[in-house]
mmCIF file of C-alpha atoms in Angstrom:
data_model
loop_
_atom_site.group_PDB
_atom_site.id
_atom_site.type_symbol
_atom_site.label_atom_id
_atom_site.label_comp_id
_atom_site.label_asym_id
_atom_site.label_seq_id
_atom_site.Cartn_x
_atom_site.Cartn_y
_atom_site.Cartn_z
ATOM 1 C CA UNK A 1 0.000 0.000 0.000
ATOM 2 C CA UNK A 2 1.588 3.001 -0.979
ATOM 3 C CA UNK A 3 0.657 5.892 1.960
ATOM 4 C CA UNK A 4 1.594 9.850 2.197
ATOM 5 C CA UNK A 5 4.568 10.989 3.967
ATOM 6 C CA UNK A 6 3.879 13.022 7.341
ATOM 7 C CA UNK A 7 6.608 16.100 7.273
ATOM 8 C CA UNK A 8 7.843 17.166 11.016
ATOM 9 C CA UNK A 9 10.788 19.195 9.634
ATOM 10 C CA UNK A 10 11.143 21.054 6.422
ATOM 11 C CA UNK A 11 13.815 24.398 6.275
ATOM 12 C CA UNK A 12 12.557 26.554 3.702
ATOM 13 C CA UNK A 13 14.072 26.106 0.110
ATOM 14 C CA UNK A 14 14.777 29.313 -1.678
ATOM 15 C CA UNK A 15 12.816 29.251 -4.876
ATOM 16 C CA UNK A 16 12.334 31.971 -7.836
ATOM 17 C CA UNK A 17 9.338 31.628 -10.104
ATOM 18 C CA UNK A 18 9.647 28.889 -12.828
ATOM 19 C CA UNK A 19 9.830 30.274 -16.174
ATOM 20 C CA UNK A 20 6.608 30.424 -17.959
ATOM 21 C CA UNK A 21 4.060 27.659 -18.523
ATOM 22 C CA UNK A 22 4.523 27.487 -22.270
ATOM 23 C CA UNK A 23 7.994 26.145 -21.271
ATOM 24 C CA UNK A 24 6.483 23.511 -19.073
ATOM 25 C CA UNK A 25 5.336 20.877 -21.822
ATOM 26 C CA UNK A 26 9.103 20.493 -23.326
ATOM 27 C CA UNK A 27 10.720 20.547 -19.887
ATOM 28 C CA UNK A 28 8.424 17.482 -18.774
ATOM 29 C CA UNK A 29 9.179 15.958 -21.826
ATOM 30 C CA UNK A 30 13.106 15.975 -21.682
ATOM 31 C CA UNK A 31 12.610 15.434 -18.100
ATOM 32 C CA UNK A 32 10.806 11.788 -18.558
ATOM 33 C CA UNK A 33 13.855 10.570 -20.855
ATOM 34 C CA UNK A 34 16.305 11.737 -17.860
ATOM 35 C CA UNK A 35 15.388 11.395 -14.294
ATOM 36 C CA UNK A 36 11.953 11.399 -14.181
ATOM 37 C CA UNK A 37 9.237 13.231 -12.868
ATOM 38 C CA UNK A 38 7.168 12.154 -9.887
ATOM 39 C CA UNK A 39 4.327 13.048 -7.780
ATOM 40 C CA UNK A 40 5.630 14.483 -4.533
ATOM 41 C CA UNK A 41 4.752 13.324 -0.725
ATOM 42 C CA UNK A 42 4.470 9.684 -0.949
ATOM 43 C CA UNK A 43 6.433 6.883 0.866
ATOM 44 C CA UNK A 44 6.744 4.843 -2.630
ATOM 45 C CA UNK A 45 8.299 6.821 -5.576
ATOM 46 C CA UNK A 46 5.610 7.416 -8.021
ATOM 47 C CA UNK A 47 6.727 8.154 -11.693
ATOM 48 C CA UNK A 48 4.518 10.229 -13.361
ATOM 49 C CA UNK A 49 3.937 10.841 -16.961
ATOM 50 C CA UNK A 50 3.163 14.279 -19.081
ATOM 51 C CA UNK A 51 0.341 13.087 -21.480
ATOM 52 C CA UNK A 52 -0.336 16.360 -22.770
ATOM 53 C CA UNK A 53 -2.113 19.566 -22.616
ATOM 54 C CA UNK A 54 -5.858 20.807 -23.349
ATOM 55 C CA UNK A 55 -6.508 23.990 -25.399
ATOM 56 C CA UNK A 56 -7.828 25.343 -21.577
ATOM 57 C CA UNK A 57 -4.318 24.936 -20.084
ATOM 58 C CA UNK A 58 -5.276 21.697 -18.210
ATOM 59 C CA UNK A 59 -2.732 19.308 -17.741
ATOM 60 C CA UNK A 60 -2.921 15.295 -17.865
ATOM 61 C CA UNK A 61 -0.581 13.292 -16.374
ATOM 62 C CA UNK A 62 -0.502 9.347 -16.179
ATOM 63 C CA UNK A 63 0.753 7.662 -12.794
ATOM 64 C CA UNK A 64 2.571 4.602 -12.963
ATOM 65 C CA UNK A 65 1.511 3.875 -10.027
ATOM 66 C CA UNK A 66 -1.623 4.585 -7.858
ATOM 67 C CA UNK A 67 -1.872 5.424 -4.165
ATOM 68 C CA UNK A 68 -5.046 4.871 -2.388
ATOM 69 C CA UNK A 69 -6.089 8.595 -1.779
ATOM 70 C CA UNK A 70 -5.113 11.929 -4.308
ATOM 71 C CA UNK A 71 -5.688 15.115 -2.709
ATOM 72 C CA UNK A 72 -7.475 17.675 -4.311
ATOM 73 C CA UNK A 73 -3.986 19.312 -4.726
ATOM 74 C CA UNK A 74 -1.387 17.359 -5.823
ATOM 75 C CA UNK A 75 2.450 18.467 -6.732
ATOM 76 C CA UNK A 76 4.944 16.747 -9.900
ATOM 77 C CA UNK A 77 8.894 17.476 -8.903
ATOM 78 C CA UNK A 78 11.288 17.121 -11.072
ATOM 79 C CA UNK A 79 15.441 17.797 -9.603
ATOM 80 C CA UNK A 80 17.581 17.330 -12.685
ATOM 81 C CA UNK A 81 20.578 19.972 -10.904
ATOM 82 C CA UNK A 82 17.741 22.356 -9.131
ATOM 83 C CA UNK A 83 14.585 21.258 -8.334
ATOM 84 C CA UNK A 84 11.219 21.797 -9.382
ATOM 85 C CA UNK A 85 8.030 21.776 -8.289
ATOM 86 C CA UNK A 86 4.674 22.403 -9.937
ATOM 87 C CA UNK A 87 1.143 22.715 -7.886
ATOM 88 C CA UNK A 88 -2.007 21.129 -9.568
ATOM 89 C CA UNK A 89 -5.473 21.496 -8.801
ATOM 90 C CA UNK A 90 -7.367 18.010 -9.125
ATOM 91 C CA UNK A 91 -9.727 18.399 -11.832
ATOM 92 C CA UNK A 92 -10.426 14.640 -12.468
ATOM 93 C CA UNK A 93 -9.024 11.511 -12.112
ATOM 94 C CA UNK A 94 -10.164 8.384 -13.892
ATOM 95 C CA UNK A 95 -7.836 5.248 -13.108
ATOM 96 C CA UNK A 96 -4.082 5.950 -13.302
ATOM 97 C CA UNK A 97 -5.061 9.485 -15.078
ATOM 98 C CA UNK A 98 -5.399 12.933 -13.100
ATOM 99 C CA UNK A 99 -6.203 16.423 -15.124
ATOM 100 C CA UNK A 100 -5.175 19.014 -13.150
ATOM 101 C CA UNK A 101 -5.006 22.977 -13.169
ATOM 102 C CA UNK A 102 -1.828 24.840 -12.557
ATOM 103 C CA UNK A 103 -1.768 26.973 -9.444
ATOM 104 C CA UNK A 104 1.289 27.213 -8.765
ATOM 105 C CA UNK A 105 5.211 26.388 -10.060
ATOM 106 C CA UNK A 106 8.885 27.188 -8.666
ATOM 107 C CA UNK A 107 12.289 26.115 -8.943
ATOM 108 C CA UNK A 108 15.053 26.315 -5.981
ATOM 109 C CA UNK A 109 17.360 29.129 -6.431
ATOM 110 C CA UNK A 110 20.435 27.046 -5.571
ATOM 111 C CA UNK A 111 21.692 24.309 -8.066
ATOM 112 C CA UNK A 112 22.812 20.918 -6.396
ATOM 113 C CA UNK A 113 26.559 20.729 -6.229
ATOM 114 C CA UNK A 114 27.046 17.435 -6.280
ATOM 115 C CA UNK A 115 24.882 13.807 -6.847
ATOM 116 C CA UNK A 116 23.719 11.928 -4.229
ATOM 117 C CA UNK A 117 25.491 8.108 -3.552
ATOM 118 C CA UNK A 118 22.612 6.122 -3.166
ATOM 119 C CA UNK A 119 24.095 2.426 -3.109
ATOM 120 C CA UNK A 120 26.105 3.096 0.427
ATOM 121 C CA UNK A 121 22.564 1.768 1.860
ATOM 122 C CA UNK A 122 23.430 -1.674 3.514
ATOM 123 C CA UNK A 123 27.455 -0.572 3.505
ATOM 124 C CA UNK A 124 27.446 2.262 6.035
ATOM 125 C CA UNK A 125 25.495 2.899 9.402
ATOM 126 C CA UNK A 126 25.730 5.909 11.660
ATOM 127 C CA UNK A 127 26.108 5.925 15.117
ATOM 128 C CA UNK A 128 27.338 7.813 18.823
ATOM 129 C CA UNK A 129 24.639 10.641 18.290
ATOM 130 C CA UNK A 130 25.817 13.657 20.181
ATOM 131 C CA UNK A 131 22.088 15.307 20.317
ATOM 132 C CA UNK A 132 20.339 17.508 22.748
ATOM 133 C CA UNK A 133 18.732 16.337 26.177
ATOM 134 C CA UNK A 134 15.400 15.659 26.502
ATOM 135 C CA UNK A 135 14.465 15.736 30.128
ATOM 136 C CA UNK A 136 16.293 19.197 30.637
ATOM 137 C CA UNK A 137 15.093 21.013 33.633
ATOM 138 C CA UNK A 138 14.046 25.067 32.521
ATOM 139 C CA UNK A 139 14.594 26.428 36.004
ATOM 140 C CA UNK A 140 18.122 24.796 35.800
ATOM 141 C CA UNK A 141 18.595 25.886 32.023
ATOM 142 C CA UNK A 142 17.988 29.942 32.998
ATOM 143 C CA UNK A 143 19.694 29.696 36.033
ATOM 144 C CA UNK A 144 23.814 30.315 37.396
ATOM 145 C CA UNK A 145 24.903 29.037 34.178
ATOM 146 C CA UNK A 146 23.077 31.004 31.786
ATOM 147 C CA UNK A 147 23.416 34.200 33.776
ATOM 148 C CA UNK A 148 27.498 33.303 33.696
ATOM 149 C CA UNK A 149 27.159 32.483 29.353
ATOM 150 C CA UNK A 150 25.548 35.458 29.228
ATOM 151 C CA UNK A 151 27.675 38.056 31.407
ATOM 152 C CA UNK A 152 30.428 36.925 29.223
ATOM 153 C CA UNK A 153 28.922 37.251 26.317
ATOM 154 C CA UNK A 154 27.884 40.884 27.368
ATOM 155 C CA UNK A 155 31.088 41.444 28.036
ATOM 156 C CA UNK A 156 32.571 40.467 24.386
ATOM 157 C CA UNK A 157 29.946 41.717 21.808
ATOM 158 C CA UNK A 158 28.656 44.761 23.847
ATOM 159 C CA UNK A 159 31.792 45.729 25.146
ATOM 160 C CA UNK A 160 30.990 49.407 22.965
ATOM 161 C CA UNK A 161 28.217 49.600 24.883
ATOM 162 C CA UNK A 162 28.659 49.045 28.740
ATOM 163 C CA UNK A 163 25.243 50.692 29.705
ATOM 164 C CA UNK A 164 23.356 47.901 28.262
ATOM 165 C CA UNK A 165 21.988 45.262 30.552
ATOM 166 C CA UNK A 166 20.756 41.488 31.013
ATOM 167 C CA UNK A 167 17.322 41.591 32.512
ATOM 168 C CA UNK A 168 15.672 38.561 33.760
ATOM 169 C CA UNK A 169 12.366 38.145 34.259
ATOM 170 C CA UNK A 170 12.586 36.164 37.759
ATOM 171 C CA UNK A 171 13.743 39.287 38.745
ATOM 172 C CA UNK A 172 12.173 42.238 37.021
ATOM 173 C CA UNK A 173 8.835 43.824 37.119
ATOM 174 C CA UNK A 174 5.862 43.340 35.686
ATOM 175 C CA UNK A 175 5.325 45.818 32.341
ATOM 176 C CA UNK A 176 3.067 46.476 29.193
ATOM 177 C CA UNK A 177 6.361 46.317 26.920
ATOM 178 C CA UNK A 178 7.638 42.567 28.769
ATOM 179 C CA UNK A 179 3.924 41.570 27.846
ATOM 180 C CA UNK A 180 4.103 42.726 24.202
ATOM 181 C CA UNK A 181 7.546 40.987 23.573
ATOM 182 C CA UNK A 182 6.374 37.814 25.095
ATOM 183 C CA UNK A 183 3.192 37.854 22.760
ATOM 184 C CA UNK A 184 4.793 38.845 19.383
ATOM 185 C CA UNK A 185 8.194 37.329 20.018
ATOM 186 C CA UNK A 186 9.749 40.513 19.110
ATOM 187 C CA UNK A 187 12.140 42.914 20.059
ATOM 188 C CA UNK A 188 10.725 46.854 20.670
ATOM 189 C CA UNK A 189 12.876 49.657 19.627
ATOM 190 C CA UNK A 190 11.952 52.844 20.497
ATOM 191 C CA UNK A 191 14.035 55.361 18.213
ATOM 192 C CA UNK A 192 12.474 58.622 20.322
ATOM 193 C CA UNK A 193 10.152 58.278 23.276
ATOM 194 C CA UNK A 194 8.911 62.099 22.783
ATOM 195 C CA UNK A 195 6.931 60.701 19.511
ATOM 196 C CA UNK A 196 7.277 57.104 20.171
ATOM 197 C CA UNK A 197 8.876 56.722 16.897
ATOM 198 C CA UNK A 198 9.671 52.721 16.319
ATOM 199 C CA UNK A 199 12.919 51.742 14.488
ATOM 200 C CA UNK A 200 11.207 50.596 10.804
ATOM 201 C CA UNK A 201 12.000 46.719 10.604
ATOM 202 C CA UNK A 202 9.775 43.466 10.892
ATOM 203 C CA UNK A 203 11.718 41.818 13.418
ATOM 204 C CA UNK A 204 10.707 45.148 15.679
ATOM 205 C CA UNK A 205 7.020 45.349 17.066
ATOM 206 C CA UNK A 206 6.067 48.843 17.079
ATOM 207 C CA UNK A 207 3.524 49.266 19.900
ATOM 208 C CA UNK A 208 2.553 52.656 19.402
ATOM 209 C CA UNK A 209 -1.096 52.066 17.960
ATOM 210 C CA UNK A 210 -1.341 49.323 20.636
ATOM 211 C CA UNK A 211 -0.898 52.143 23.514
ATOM 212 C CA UNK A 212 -3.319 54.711 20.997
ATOM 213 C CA UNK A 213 -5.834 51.906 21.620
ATOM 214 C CA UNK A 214 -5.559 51.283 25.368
ATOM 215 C CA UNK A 215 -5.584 55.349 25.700
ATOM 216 C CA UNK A 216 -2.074 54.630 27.184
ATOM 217 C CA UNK A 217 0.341 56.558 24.999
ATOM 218 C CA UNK A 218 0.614 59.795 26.987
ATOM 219 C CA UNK A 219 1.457 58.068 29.970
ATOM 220 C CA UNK A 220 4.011 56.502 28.499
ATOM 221 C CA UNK A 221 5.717 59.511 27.058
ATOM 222 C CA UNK A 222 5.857 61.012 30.481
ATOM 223 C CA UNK A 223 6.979 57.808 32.337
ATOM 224 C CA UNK A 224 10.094 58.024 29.473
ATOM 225 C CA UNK A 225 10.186 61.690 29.998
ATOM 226 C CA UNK A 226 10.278 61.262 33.939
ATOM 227 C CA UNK A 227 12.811 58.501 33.750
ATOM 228 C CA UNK A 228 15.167 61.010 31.392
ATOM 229 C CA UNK A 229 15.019 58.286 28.252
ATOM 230 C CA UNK A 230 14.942 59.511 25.125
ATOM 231 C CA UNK A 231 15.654 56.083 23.069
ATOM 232 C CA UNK A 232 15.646 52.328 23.999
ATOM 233 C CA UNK A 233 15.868 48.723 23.066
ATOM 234 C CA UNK A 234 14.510 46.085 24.596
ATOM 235 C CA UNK A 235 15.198 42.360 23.250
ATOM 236 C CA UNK A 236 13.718 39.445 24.112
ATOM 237 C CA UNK A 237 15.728 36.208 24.675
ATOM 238 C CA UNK A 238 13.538 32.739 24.018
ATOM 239 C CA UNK A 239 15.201 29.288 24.611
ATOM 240 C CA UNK A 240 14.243 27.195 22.167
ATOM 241 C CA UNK A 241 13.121 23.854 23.563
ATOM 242 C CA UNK A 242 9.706 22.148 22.576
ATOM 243 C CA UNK A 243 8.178 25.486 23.002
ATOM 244 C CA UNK A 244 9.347 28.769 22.955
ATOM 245 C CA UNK A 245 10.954 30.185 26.640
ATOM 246 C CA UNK A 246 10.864 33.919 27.371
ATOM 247 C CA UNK A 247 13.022 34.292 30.608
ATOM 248 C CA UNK A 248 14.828 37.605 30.116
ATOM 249 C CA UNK A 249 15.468 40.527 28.139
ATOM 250 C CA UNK A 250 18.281 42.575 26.716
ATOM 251 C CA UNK A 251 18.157 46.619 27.395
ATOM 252 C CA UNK A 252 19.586 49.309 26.193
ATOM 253 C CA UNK A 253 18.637 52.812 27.587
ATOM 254 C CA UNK A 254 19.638 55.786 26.601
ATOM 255 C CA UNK A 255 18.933 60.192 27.678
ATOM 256 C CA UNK A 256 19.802 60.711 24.598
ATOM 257 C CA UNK A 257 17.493 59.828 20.759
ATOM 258 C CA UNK A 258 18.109 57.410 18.276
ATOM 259 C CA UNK A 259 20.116 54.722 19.671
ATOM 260 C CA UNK A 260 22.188 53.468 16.577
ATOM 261 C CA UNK A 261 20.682 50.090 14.598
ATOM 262 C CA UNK A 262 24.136 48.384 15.140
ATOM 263 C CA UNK A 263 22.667 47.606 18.209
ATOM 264 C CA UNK A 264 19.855 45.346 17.009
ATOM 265 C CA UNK A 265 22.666 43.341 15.185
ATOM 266 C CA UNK A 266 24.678 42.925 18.658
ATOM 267 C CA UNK A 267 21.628 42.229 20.550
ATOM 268 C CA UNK A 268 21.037 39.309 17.644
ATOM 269 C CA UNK A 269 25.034 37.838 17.925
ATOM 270 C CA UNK A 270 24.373 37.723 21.587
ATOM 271 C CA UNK A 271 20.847 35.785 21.343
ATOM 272 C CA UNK A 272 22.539 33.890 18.413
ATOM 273 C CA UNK A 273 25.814 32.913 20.689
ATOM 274 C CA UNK A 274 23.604 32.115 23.686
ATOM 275 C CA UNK A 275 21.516 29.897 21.874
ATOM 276 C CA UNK A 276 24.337 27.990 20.801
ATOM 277 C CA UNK A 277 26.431 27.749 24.256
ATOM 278 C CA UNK A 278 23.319 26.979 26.552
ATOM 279 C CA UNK A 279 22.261 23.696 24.265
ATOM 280 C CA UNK A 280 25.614 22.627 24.010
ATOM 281 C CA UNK A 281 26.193 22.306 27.397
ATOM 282 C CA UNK A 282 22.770 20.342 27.555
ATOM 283 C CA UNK A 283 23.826 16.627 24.915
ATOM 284 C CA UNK A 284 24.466 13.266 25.562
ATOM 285 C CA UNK A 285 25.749 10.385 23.599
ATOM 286 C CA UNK A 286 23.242 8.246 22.541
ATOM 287 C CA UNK A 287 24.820 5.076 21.277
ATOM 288 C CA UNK A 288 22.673 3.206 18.528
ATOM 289 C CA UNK A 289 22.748 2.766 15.270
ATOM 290 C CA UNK A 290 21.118 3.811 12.424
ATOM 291 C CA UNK A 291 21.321 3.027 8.388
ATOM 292 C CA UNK A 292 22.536 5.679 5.836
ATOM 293 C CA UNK A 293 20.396 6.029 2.917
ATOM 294 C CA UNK A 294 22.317 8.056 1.111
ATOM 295 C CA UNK A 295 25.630 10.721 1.406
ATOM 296 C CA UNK A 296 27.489 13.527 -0.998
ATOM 297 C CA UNK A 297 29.850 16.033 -0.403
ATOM 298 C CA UNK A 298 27.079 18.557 1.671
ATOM 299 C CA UNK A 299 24.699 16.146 2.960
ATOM 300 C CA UNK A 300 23.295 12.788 4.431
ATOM 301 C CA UNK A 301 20.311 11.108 4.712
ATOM 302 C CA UNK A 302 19.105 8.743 7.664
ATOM 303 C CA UNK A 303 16.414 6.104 8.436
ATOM 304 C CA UNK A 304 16.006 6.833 11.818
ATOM 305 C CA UNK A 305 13.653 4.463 13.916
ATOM 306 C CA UNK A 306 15.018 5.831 17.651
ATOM 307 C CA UNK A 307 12.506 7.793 18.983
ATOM 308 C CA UNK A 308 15.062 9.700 21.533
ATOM 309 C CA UNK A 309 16.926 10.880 18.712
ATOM 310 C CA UNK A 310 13.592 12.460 16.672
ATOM 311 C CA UNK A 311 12.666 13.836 20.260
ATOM 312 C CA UNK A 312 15.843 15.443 20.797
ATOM 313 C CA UNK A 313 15.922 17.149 17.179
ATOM 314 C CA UNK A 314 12.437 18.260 18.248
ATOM 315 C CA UNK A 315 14.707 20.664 21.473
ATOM 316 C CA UNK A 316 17.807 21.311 19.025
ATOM 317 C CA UNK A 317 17.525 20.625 15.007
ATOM 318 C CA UNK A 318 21.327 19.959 14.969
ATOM 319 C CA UNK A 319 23.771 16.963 16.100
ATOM 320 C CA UNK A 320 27.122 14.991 15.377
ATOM 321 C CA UNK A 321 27.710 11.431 14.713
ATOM 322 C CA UNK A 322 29.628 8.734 13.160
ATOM 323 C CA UNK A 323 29.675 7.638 9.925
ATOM 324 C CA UNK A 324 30.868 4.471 9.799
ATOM 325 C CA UNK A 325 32.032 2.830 6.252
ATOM 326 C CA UNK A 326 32.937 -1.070 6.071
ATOM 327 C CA UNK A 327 36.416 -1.527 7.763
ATOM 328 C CA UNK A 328 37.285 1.828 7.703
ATOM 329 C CA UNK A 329 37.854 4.508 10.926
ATOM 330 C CA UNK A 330 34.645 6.514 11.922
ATOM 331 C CA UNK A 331 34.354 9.932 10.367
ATOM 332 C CA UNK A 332 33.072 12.838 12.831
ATOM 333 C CA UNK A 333 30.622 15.178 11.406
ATOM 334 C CA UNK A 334 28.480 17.821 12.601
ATOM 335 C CA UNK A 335 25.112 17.803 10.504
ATOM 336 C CA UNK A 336 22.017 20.555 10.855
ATOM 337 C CA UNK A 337 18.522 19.142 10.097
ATOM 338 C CA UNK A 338 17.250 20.326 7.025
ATOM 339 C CA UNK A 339 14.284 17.016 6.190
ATOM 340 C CA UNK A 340 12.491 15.163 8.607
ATOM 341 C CA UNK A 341 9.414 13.150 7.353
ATOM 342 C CA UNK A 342 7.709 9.927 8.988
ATOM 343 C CA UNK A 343 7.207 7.230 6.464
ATOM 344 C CA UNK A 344 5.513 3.795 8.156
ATOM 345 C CA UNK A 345 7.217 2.911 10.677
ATOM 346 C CA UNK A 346 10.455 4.922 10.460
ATOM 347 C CA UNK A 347 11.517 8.497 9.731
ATOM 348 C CA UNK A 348 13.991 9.766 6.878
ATOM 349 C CA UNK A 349 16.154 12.634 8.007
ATOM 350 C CA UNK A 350 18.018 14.696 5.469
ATOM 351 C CA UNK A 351 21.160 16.888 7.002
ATOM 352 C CA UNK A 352 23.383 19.287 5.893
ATOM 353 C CA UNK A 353 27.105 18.462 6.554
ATOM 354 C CA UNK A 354 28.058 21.972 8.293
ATOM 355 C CA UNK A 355 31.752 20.243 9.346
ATOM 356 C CA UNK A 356 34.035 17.232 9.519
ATOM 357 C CA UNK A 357 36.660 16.683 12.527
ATOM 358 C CA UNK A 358 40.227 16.475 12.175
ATOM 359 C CA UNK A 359 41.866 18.307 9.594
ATOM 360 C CA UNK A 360 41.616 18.765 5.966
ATOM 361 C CA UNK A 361 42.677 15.519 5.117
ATOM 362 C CA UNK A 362 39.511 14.380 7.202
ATOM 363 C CA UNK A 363 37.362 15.519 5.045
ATOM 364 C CA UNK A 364 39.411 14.344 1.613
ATOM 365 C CA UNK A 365 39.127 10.912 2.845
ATOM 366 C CA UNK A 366 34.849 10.867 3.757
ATOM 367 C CA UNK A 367 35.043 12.240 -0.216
ATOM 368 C CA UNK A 368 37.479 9.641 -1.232
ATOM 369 C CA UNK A 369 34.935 7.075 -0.040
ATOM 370 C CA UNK A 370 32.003 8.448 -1.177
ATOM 371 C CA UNK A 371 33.132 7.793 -4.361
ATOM 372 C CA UNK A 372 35.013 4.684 -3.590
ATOM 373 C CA UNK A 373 31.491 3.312 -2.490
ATOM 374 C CA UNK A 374 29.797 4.342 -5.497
#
């Protein structure tokens, strides 16, 4: 029985418009005498055939073979070096034939480097998982050690500024502006508190109208005004675990208008650098194994059936392992999740290969038997 794929994970592709749907009829053509074309989202590769257009634009395409259940909007993908993908509207579908309308086509911006080695399957398993813990304790997590991460990382990146502080929330009070980062996840960056003017960016809530609307805005200006601040910043800091954390805040206050933007970009190296040191101080080693379906030069794919590992990429989308090829040493590498979908009774994780340990030569030898293996 051939069932659809359930995605958990998918980073965003970057695609530009496919060129125009005249084109579309020879591309599917040359496409079927290459690598194929096939409808998208199903655990069982389904080659799909271009049978030809109607004088209304209507496609009809013939499947080779048929799953139990088409959607009323089904996608063809093509990846000969980029990929492709072309949304259909179901029109009608009689047997192993679907008509459908074009809604909507694309292509990925970025052309694949290199092919994929798909015959390592059976030849080369991963294993020692360095991945994030599960069972971490949040009151732990924001506690001495992140206050210690991020004093020092205060100290590094905002050493230009030494008025700006770490504020956390344990400790601070209650405020309109700690309630309207925590509901739009957003930073608030007040340029000039006599006019309330908001720095102009969409990672910046501007809560102006919000205050216009709660008949709050003149108090405001004169709580600024009393407290001599003419400009601030206020960033949130989230930990990223199954949900999203808010337990403190980064400020910057200042007498003085129009605190510089290079600010936002400090206050988003030190969230950035946080991130990164508090969930590395939270992995394990999880020792299992796991089968490689396939590897290149930038990437790996897994059939994962551990459910700690899936849980953990659930806290922290990025890991190391093993790669371990027939009587050859284990190569280190650090992969970030870029695929995770759940087909039966297993899931197929695609990574991006972001590093290799050791030295150059490290890395010349995992290419040396990529293609050895091919």
């Amino acid at each position: 029985m051939i069932n659809r794929v359930k995605i958990h994970f998918d980073q965003e592709r970057d695609y530009v418009p496919l060129e125009a749907i005249r084109t579309l009829p020879e591309f599917f053509k040359q496409m079927m005498g290459g690598d194929g074309l096939f409808l998208k989202g199903y655990d069982t590769p389904i080659r799909v055939k271009f049978k030809g257009e109607r004088p209304d634009g209507a496609h009809i395409w013939e499947l080779e073979t048929i799953p139990e259940l088409i959607e009323t909007i089904f996608t063809v993908q093509a990846t000969p070096s980029f990929h492709v993908e072309v949304d259909y509207e179901l029109i009608n579908q009689k047997d192993n034939l679907l008509l459908g309308k074009i809604i909507d086509r694309r292509q990925t911006y970025a052309t694949r480097q290199d092919p994929r080695n798909e015959k390592v399957r059976g030849n080369v398993v991963a294993s020692n998982f360095l991945i994030a813990k599960t069972n971490i304790d949040f009151s732990k997590l924001t506690g001495i050690s992140s206050q210690v991460i991020l004093s020092d990382i205060q100290r590094t990146v905002l050493r230009d500024y030494p008025q700006s502080k770490v504020v956390f929330l344990s400790v601070s009070t209650h405020s309109d502006e700690i309630d309207l980062m925590k509901e739009h996840k957003k930073s608030i960056f007040i340029l000039d508190t006599e006019s309330f003017l908001s720095y102009p960016s969409d990672d910046v809530f501007d809560p102006k109208k919000t205050f216009e609307d709660e008949f709050l805005l003149d108090d405001k200006i004169q709580e600024y005004k009393k407290k001599k601040i003419g400009s601030f910043i206020y960033y949130p800091l989230f930990i990223q675990m199954k949900d999203m954390h808010f337990f403190a805040y980064l400020s910057l206050e200042t007498e003085r208008t129009g605190i510089p933007d290079v600010v936002l970009d400090l206050f988003k190296e030190v969230e950035r650098t946080f991130q990164e040191r508090i969930m590395d101080s939270n992995t394990h080693i999880l020792d299992v194994r796991q089968n490689v379906l396939n590897v290149s030069r930038g990437g790996v794919a897994l059939e994962v059936n551990d459910m700690e590992i899936i849980k953990a990429l659930r806290v922290k989308p990025t890991f190391t392992l093993d790669i371990n090829f027939k009587l050859q040493a284990p190569i280190r590498m650090a992969v970030e999740l870029r695929h995770l979908e759940e087909v039966n009774d297993y899931f197929r994780l695609g990574g991006r290969i972001t590093g290799v340990s050791g030295d150059k030569k490290a890395k010349e030898i995992y290419h040396s038997l990529i293609e050895f293996f091919g």
